[in-house]
Short mmCIF file of C-alpha atoms in Angstrom, two decimals:
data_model
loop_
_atom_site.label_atom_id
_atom_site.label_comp_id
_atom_site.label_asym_id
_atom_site.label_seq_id
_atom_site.Cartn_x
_atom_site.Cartn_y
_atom_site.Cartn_z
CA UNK A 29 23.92 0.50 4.36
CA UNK A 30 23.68 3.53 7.23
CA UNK A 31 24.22 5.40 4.06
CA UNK A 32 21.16 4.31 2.08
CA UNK A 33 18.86 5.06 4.91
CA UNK A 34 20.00 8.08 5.83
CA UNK A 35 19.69 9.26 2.44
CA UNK A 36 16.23 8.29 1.74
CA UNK A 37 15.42 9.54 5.06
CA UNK A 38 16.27 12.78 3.74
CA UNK A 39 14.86 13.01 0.15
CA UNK A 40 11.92 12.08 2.48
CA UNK A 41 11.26 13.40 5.81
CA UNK A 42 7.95 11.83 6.50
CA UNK A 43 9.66 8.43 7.29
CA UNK A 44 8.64 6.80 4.36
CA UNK A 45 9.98 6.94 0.63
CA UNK A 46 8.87 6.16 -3.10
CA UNK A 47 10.43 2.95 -2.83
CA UNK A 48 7.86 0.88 -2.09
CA UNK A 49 4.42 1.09 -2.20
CA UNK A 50 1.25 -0.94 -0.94
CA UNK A 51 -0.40 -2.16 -3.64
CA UNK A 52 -4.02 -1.56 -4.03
CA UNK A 53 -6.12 -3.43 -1.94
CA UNK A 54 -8.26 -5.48 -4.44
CA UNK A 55 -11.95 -5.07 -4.87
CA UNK A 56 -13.33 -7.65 -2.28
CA UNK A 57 -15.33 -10.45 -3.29
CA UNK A 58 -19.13 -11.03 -2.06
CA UNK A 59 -16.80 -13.58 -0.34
CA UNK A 60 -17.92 -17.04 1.55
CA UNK A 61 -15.31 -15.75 4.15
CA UNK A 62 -13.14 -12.83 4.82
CA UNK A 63 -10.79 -11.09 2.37
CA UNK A 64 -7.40 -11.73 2.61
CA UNK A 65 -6.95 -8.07 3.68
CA UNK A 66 -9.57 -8.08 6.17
CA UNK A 67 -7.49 -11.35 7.23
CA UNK A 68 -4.76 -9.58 7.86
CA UNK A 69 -6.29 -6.50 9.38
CA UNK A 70 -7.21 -8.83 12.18
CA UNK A 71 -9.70 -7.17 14.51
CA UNK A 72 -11.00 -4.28 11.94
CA UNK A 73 -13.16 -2.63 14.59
CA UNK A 74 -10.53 0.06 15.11
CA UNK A 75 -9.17 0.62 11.84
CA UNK A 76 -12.23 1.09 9.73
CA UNK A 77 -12.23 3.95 10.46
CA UNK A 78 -9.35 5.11 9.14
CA UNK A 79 -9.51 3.19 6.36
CA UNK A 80 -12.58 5.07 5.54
CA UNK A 81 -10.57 7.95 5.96
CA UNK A 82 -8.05 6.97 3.51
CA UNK A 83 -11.24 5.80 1.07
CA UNK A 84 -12.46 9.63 1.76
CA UNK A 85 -8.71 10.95 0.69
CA UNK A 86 -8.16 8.63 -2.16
CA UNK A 87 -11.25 9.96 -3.57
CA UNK A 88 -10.06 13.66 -2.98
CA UNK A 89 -6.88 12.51 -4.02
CA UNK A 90 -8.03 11.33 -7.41
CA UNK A 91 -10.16 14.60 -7.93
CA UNK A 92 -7.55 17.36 -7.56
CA UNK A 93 -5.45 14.89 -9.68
CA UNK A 94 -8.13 15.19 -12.57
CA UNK A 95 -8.23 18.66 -12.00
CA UNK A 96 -4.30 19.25 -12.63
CA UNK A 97 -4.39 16.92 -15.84
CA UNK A 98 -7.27 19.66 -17.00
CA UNK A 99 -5.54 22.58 -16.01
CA UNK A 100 -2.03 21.02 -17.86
CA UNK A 101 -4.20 20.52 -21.20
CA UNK A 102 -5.93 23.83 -20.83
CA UNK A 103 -1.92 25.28 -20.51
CA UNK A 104 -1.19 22.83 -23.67
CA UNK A 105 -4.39 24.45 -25.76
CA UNK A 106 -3.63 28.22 -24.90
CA UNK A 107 0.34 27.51 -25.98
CA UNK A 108 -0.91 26.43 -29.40
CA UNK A 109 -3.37 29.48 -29.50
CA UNK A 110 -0.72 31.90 -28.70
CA UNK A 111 1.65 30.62 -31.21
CA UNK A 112 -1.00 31.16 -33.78
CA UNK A 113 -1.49 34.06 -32.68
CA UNK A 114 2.12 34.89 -33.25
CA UNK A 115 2.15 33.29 -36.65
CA UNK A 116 -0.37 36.02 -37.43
CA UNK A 117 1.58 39.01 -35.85
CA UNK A 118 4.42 37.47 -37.52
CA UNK A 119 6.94 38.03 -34.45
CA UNK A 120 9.28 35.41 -33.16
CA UNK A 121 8.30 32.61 -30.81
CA UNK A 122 10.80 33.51 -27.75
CA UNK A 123 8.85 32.04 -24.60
CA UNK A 124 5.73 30.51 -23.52
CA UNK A 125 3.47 33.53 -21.60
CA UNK A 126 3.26 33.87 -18.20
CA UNK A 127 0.02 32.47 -17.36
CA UNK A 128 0.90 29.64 -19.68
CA UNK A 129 4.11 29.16 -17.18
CA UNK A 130 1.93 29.97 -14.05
CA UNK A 131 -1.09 26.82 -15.24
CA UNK A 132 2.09 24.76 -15.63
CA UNK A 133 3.50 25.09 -12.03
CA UNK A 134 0.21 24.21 -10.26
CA UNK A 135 -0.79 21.95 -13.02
CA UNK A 136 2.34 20.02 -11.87
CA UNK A 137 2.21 20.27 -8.21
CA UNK A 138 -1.35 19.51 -8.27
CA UNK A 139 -0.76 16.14 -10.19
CA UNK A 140 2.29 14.94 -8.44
CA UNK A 141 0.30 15.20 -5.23
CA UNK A 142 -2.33 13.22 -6.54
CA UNK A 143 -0.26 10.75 -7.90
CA UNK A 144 1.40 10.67 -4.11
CA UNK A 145 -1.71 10.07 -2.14
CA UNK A 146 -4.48 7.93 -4.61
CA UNK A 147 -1.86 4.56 -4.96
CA UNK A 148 -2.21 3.90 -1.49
CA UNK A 149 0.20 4.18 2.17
CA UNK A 150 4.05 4.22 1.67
CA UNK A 151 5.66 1.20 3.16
CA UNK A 152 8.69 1.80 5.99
CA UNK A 153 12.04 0.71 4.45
CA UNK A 154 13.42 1.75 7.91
CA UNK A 155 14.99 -1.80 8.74
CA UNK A 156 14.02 -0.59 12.71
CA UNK A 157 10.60 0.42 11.98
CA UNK A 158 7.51 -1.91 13.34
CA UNK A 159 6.78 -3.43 9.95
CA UNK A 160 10.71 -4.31 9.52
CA UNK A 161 11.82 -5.19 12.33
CA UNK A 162 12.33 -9.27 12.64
CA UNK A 163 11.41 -9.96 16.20
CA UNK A 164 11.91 -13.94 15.94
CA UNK A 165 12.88 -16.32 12.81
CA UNK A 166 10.13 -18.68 11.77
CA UNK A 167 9.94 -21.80 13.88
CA UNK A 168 11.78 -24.43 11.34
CA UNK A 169 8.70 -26.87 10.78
CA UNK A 170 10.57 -28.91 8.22
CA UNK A 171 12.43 -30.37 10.33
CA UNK A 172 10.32 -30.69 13.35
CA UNK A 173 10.60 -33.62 15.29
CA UNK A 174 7.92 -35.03 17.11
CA UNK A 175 9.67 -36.75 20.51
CA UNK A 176 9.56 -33.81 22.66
CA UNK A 177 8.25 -33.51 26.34
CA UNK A 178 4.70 -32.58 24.83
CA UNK A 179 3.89 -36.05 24.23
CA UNK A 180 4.74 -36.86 27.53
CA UNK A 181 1.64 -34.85 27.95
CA UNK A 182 -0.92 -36.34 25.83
CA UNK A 183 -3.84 -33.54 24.94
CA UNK A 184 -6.42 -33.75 27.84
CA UNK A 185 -9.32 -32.85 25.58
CA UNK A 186 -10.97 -35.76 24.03
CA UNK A 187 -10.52 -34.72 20.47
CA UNK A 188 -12.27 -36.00 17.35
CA UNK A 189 -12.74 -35.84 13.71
CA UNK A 190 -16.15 -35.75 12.35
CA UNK A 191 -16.65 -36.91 8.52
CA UNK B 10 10.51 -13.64 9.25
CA UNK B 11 8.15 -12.24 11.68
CA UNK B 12 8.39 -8.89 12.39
CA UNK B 13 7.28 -6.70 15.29
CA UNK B 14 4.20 -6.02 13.89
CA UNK B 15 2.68 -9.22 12.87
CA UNK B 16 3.51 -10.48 15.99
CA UNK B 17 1.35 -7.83 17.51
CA UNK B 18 -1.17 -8.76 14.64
CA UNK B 19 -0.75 -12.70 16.45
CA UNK B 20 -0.94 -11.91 20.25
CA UNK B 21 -3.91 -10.42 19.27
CA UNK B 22 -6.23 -12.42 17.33
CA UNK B 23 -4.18 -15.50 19.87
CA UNK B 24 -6.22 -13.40 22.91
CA UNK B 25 -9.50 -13.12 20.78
CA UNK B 26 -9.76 -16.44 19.68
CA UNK B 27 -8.74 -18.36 22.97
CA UNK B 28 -11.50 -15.86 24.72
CA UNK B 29 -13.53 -16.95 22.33
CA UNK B 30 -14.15 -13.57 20.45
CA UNK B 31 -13.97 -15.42 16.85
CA UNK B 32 -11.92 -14.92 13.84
CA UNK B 33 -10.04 -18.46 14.16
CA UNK B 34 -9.54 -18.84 10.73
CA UNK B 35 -8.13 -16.17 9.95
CA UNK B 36 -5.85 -16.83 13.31
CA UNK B 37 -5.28 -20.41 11.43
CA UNK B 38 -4.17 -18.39 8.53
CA UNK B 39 -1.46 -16.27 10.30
CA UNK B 40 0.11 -18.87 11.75
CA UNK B 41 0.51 -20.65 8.49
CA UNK B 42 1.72 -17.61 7.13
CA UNK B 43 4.24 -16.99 10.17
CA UNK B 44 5.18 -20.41 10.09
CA UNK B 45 4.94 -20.14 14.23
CA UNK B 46 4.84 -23.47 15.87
CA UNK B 47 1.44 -22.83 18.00
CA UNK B 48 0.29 -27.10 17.77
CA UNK B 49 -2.42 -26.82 20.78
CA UNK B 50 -4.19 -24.29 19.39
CA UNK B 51 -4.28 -24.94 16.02
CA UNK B 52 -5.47 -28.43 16.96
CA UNK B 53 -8.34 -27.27 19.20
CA UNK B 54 -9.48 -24.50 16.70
CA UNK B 55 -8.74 -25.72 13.58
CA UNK B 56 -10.86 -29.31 14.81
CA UNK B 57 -13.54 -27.15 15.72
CA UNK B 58 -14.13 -25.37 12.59
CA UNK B 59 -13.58 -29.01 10.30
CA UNK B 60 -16.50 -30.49 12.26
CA UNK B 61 -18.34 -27.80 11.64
CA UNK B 62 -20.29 -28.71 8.40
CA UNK B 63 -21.24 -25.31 7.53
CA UNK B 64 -18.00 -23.28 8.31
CA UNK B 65 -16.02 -26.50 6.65
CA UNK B 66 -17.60 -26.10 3.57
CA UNK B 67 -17.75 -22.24 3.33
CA UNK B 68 -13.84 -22.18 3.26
CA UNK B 69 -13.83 -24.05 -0.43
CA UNK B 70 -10.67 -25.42 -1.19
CA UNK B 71 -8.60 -24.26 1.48
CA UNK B 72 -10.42 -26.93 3.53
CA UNK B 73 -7.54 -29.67 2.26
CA UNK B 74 -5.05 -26.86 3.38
CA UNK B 75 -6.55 -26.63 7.05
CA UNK B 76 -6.65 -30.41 7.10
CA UNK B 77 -3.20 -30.59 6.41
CA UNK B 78 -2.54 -28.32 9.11
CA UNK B 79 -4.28 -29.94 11.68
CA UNK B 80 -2.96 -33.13 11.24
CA UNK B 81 0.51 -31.93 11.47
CA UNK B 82 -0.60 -29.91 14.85
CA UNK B 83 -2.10 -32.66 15.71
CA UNK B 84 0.93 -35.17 15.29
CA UNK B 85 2.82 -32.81 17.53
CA UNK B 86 0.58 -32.82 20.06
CA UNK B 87 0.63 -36.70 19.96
CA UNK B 88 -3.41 -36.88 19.26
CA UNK B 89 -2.53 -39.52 16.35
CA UNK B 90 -5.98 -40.79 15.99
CA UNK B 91 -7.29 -37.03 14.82
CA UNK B 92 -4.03 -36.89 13.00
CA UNK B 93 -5.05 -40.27 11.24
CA UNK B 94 -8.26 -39.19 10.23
CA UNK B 95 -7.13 -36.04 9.06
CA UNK B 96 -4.18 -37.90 6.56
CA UNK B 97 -7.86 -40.33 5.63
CA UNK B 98 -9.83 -37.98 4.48
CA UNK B 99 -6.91 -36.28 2.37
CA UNK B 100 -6.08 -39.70 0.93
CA UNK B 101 -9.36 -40.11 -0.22
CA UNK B 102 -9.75 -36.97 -2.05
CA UNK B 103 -5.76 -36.76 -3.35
CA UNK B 104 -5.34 -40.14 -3.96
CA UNK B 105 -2.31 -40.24 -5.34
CA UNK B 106 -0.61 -37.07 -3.90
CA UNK B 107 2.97 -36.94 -2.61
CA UNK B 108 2.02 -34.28 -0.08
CA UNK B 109 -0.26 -36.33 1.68
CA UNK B 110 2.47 -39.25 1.34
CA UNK B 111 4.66 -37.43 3.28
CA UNK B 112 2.02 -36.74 5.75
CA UNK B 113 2.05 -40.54 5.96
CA UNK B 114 5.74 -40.67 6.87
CA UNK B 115 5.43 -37.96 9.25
CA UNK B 116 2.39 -40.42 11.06
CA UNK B 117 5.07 -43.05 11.16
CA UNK B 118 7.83 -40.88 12.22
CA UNK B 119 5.06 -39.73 15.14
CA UNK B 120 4.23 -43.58 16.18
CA UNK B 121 7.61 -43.67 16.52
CA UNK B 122 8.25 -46.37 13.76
CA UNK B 123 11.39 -44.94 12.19
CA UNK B 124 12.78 -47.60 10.14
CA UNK B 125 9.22 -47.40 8.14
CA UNK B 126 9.55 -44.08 7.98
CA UNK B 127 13.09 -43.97 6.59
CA UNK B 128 11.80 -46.77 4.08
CA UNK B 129 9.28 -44.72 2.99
CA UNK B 130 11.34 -41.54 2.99
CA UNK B 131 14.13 -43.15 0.74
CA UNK B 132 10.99 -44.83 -1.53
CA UNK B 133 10.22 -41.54 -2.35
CA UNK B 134 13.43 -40.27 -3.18
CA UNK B 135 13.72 -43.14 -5.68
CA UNK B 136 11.02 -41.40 -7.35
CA UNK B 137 12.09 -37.44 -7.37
CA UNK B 138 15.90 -37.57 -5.97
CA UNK B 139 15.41 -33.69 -5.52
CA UNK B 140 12.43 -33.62 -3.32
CA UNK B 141 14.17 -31.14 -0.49
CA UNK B 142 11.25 -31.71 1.66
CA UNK B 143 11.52 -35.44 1.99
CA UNK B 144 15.10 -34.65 2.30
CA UNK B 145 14.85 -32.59 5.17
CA UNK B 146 12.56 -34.96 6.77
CA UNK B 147 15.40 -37.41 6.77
CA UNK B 148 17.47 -35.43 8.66
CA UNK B 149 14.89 -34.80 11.10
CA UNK B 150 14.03 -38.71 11.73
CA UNK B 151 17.86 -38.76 12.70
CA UNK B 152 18.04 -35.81 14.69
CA UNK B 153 14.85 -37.36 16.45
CA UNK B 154 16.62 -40.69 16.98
CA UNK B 155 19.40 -39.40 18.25
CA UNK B 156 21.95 -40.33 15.66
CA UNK B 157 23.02 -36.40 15.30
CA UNK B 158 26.36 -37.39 13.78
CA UNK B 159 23.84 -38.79 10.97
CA UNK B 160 21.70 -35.68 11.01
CA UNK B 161 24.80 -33.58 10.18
CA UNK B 162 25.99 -35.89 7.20
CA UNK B 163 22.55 -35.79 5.42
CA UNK B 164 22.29 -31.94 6.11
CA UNK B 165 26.09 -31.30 4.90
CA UNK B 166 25.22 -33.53 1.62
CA UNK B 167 21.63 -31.76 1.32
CA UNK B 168 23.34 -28.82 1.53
CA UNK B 169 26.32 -29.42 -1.31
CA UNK B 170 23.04 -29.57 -3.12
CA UNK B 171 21.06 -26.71 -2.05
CA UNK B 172 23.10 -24.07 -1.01
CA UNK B 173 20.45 -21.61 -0.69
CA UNK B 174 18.31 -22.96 1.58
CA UNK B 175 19.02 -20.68 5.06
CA UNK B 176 16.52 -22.76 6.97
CA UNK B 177 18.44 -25.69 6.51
CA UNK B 178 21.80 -23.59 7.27
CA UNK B 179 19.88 -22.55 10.37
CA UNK B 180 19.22 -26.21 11.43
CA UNK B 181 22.33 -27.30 10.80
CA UNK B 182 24.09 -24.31 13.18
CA UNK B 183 22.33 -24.74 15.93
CA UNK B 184 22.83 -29.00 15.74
CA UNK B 185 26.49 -27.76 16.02
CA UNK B 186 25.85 -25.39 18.97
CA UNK B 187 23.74 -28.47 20.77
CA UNK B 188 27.11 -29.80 20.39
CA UNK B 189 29.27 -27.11 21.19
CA UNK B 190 31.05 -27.27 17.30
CA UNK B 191 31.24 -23.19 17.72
CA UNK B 192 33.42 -23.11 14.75
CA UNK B 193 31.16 -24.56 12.71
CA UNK B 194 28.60 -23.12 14.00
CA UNK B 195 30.00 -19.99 13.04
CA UNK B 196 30.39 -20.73 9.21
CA UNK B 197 26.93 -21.55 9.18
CA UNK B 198 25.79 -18.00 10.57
CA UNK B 199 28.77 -16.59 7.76
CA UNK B 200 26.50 -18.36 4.91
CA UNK B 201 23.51 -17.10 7.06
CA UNK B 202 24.35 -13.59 7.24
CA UNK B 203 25.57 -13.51 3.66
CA UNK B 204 22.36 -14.71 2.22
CA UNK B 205 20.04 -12.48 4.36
CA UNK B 206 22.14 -9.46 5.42
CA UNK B 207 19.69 -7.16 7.09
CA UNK B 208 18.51 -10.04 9.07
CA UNK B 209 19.12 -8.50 12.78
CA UNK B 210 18.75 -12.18 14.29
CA UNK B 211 21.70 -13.88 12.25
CA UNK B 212 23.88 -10.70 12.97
CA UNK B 213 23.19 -11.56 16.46
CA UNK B 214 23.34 -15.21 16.69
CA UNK B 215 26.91 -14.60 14.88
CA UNK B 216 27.82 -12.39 17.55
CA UNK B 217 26.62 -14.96 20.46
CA UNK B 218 28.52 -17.79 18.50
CA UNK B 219 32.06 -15.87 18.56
CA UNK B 220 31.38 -14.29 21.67
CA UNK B 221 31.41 -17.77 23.25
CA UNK B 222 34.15 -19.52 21.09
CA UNK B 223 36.17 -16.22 23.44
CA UNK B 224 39.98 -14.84 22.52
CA UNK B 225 40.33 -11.27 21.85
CA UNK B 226 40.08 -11.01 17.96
CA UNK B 227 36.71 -13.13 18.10
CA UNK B 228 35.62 -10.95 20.68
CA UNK B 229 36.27 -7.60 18.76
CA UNK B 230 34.67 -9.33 15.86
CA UNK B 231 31.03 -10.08 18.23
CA UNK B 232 31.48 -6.62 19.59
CA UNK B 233 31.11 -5.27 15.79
CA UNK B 234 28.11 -7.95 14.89
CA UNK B 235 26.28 -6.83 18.00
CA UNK B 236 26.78 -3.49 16.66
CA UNK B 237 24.92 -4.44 13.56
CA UNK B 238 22.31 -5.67 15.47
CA UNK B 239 21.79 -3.00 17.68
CA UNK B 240 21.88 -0.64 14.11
CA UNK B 241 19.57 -2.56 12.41
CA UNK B 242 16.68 -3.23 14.93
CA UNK B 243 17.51 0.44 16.31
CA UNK B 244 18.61 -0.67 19.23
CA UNK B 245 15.59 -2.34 20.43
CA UNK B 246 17.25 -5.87 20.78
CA UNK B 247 18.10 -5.73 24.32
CA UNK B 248 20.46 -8.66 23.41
CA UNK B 249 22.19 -7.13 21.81
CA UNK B 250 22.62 -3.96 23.98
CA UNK B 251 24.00 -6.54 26.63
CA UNK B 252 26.36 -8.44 24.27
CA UNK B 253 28.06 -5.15 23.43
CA UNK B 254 28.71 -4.74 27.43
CA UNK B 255 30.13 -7.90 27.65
CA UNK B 256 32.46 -7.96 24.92
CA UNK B 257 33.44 -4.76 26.28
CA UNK B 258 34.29 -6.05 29.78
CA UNK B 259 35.79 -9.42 28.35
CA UNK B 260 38.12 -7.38 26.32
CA UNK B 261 39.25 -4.91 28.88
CA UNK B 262 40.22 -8.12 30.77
CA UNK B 263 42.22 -9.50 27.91
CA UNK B 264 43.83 -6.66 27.01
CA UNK B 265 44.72 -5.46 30.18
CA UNK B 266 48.42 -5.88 30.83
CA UNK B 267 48.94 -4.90 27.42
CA UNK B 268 49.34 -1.12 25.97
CA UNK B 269 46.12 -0.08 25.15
CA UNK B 270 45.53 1.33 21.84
CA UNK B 271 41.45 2.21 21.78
CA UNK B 272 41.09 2.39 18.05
CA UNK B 273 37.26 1.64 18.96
CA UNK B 274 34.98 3.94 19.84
CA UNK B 275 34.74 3.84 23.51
CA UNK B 276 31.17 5.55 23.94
CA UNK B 277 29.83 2.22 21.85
CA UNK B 278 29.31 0.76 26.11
CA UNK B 279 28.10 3.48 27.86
CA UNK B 280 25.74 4.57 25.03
CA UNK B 281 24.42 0.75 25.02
CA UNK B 282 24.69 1.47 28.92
CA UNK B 283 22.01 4.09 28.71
CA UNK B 284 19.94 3.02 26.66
CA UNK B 285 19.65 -0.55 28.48
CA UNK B 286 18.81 1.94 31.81
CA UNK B 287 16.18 3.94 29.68
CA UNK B 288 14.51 0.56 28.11
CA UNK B 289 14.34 -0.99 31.94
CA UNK B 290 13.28 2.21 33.29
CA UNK B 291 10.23 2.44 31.29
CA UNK B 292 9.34 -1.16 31.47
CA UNK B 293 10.79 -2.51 34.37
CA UNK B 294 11.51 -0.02 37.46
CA UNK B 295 11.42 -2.18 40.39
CA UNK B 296 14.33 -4.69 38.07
CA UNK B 297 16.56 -1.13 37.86
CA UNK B 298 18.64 -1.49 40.48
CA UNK B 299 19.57 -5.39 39.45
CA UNK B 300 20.67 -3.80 35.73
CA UNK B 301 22.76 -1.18 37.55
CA UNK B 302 24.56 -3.62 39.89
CA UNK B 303 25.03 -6.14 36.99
CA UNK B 304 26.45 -3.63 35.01
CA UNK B 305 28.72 -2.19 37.69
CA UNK B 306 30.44 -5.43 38.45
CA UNK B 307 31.06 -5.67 34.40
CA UNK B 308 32.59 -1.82 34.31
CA UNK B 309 34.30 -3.07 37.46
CA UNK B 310 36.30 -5.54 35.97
CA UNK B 311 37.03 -4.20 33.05
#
């Protein structure tokens, strides 16, 4: 197992890997009461603003990414042009030009950043990081019993349901 | 499972709700979710937001949820009136629900009315044999009688049925630790470990159960499971950190008029060593010097 995590560790030196992925928070609703993610974000004073930070890079994100699918099918259109243009100089096809070959390059690195940073934060797999790490096992309610001390203790406050 | 940072997540919203800061639903929500036993405070918060008319009916349909919740808090707590009322106003809206039935045995099980509760229990496995719940819920009433010879035999035949279920596993190992069965005990933690092997806390509980049943092969074998503990919570399970010093000690005794062939890495103790100094350094200076006398009585013997 020391294996698997040491080798993700070093595809990926940022800690985290393409394994798994937080899915995308949903729109929320105009709900009643909270989202579930604002449920689970507990006390959101201090992390909005990050997570406007993340909104802010998502959207930069998603803007180069348009930018490298443009530059790929300008690459694709001037590869057809230039082998027209061969057809009509009649000479052999041997290799794409270099500008062709240069639009390609960023093209790529331009879209596979995008597609890194607009899905969302990578998830740990790091058994020992803070999200992974099982502190405690679930207290096992299905088979609670209900003759502890506690009820030596009946509740003090005076405890009643309204209809 | 609960890991490190949910439980954060709970300490948290557990400080800003007792201080009154708001957000007990959602509080409500991770303890459902966590499956943490918290009764008290579920009761008192939980009561407070169903007699609230307006924040009872802004939750929709999770309101039958939270009322299930409460009453079980409330059983626990032995408030069995709310609990009553709570199981009342589910009956009338789910009028024919098994759910809330079994909230109805659990009532009885709370008044302390067992043989009821067993009736009703075994009425509704007539109905759906395979209802694991109501199963499990047998095996509590025993436990809670006291008949834990009983609890065992319905847990061994629930389990010929369900072998995946850990929690039940779980139960049943640590019925046989409350009475020192360590063997058993131990092939419990086997299944344990098997179904959830990156579970740190199995690893661990393995490693506490051999540790204790003692000879020198048993106590290799804990000294190699509190390895895997310490390697998968990255050695922040101070348990563990300790076990491994133990085992190392214990077997140093045991294997001390014999030759000694160290096929096992001897730095495993004093790089536990250290890093059990660094931890209490950082949290606990004043306790240092207990942690390096304890430690030097261990190396001592050994």
């Amino acid at each position: 197992m020391n294996r698997i995590w040491a080798f993700s560790s070093s595809l990926d030196p940022g800690r985290f890997s393409l394994l798994r992925r937080s899915p995308r928070e949903p729109p929320s609703k105009a709900a009643i009461f909270p989202s579930r993610s604002e449920l689970l974000a507990g006390v959101p004073i201090g992390e909005s603003l990050s997570e406007e930070g993340r909104k802010r890079t998502m959207r930069f994100g998603f803007a180069i990414g348009v930018f490298g699918v443009l530059i790929l099918s300008h690459a694709a259109y001037s590869t057809v042009q230039y082998r027209g243009l061969l057809k009509i100089m009649e000479e052999e096809f041997s290799g794409p030009p270099l500008n062709v070959v240069a639009e390609l390059l960023v093209g790529l690195v331009l879209c596979t950043w995008a597609a890194l940073t607009v899905p969302g934060k990578f998830h740990s797999i790091h058994p020992d990081s803070e999200e992974n790490r099982i502190v405690s096992l679930p207290d096992n309610m299905d088979f609670m019993i209900f003759n502890h001390r506690g009820r030596v203790f009946p509740s003090q406050l005076d405890l009643k349901l309204k209809h | 499972m609960v890991t490190k940072s949910e439980e954060d997540q709970l300490n948290r919203l557990e400080t800003q709700v007792d201080n009154g800061g708001g957000g007990a639903w959602e509080y409500l929500c991770l303890v459902r979710k966590l499956k943490v036993r918290r009764p008290d405070k579920v009761l008192k918060h939980g009561l407070a937001i169903l007699n609230d008319f307006k924040k009872r009916s802004a939750l929709g349909t999770e309101e039958w949820t939270l009322c299930e919740q409460v009453a079980i808090a409330a059983m626990d707590c032995h408030s069995l009136d709310v609990a009553k009322d709570c199981i009342e106003v589910l009956r009338k809206r789910f009028p024919d629900s098994k759910r809330v039935g079994r909230l109805e045995g659990m009532l009885l099980e709370a008044k302390g009315l067992w043989a009821e509760a067993e009736k009703a229990y075994s009425n509704f496995l007539e109905d759906n044999p395979f209802d694991q719940v109501i199963h499990k819920r047998r095996a509590a009433v025993a436990k809670a009688q006291g008949n834990i010879s009983t609890a065992i035999e319905y847990l061994n035949k629930y389990l010929d049925t369900f072998m995946a279920d850990h929690d039940a596993w779980r139960e049943l190992a640590e019925i046989y630790i409350s009475l020192q069965m360590y063997k058993q005990a131990a092939f419990c933690y086997e299944e344990l470990i098997l179904s959830q092997p990156t579970n740190p806390l199995y690893h661990l509980a393995y490693a506490d159960v051999l540790y204790t049943i003692g000879g020198l092969e048993n106590l290799q074998a804990a000294k190699k499971y509190y390895a895997s503990t310490i390697n998968l919570t990255g050695g922040k399970n101070r348990r563990a950190l300790f076990g491994v010093c133990l085992c190392t000690s214990a077997i140093g005794q045991l294997s001390k008029g014999r030759n000694k062939d160290d096929k096992d890495s001897p730095e495993l103790q004093s790089l536990a060593v250290a890093a059990l100094e660094k931890d209490y350094k950082q949290r606990a200076p004043n306790k240092l010097p207990l942690l390096t006398s304890a430690l030097k009585s261990l190396r001592v013997s050994s």
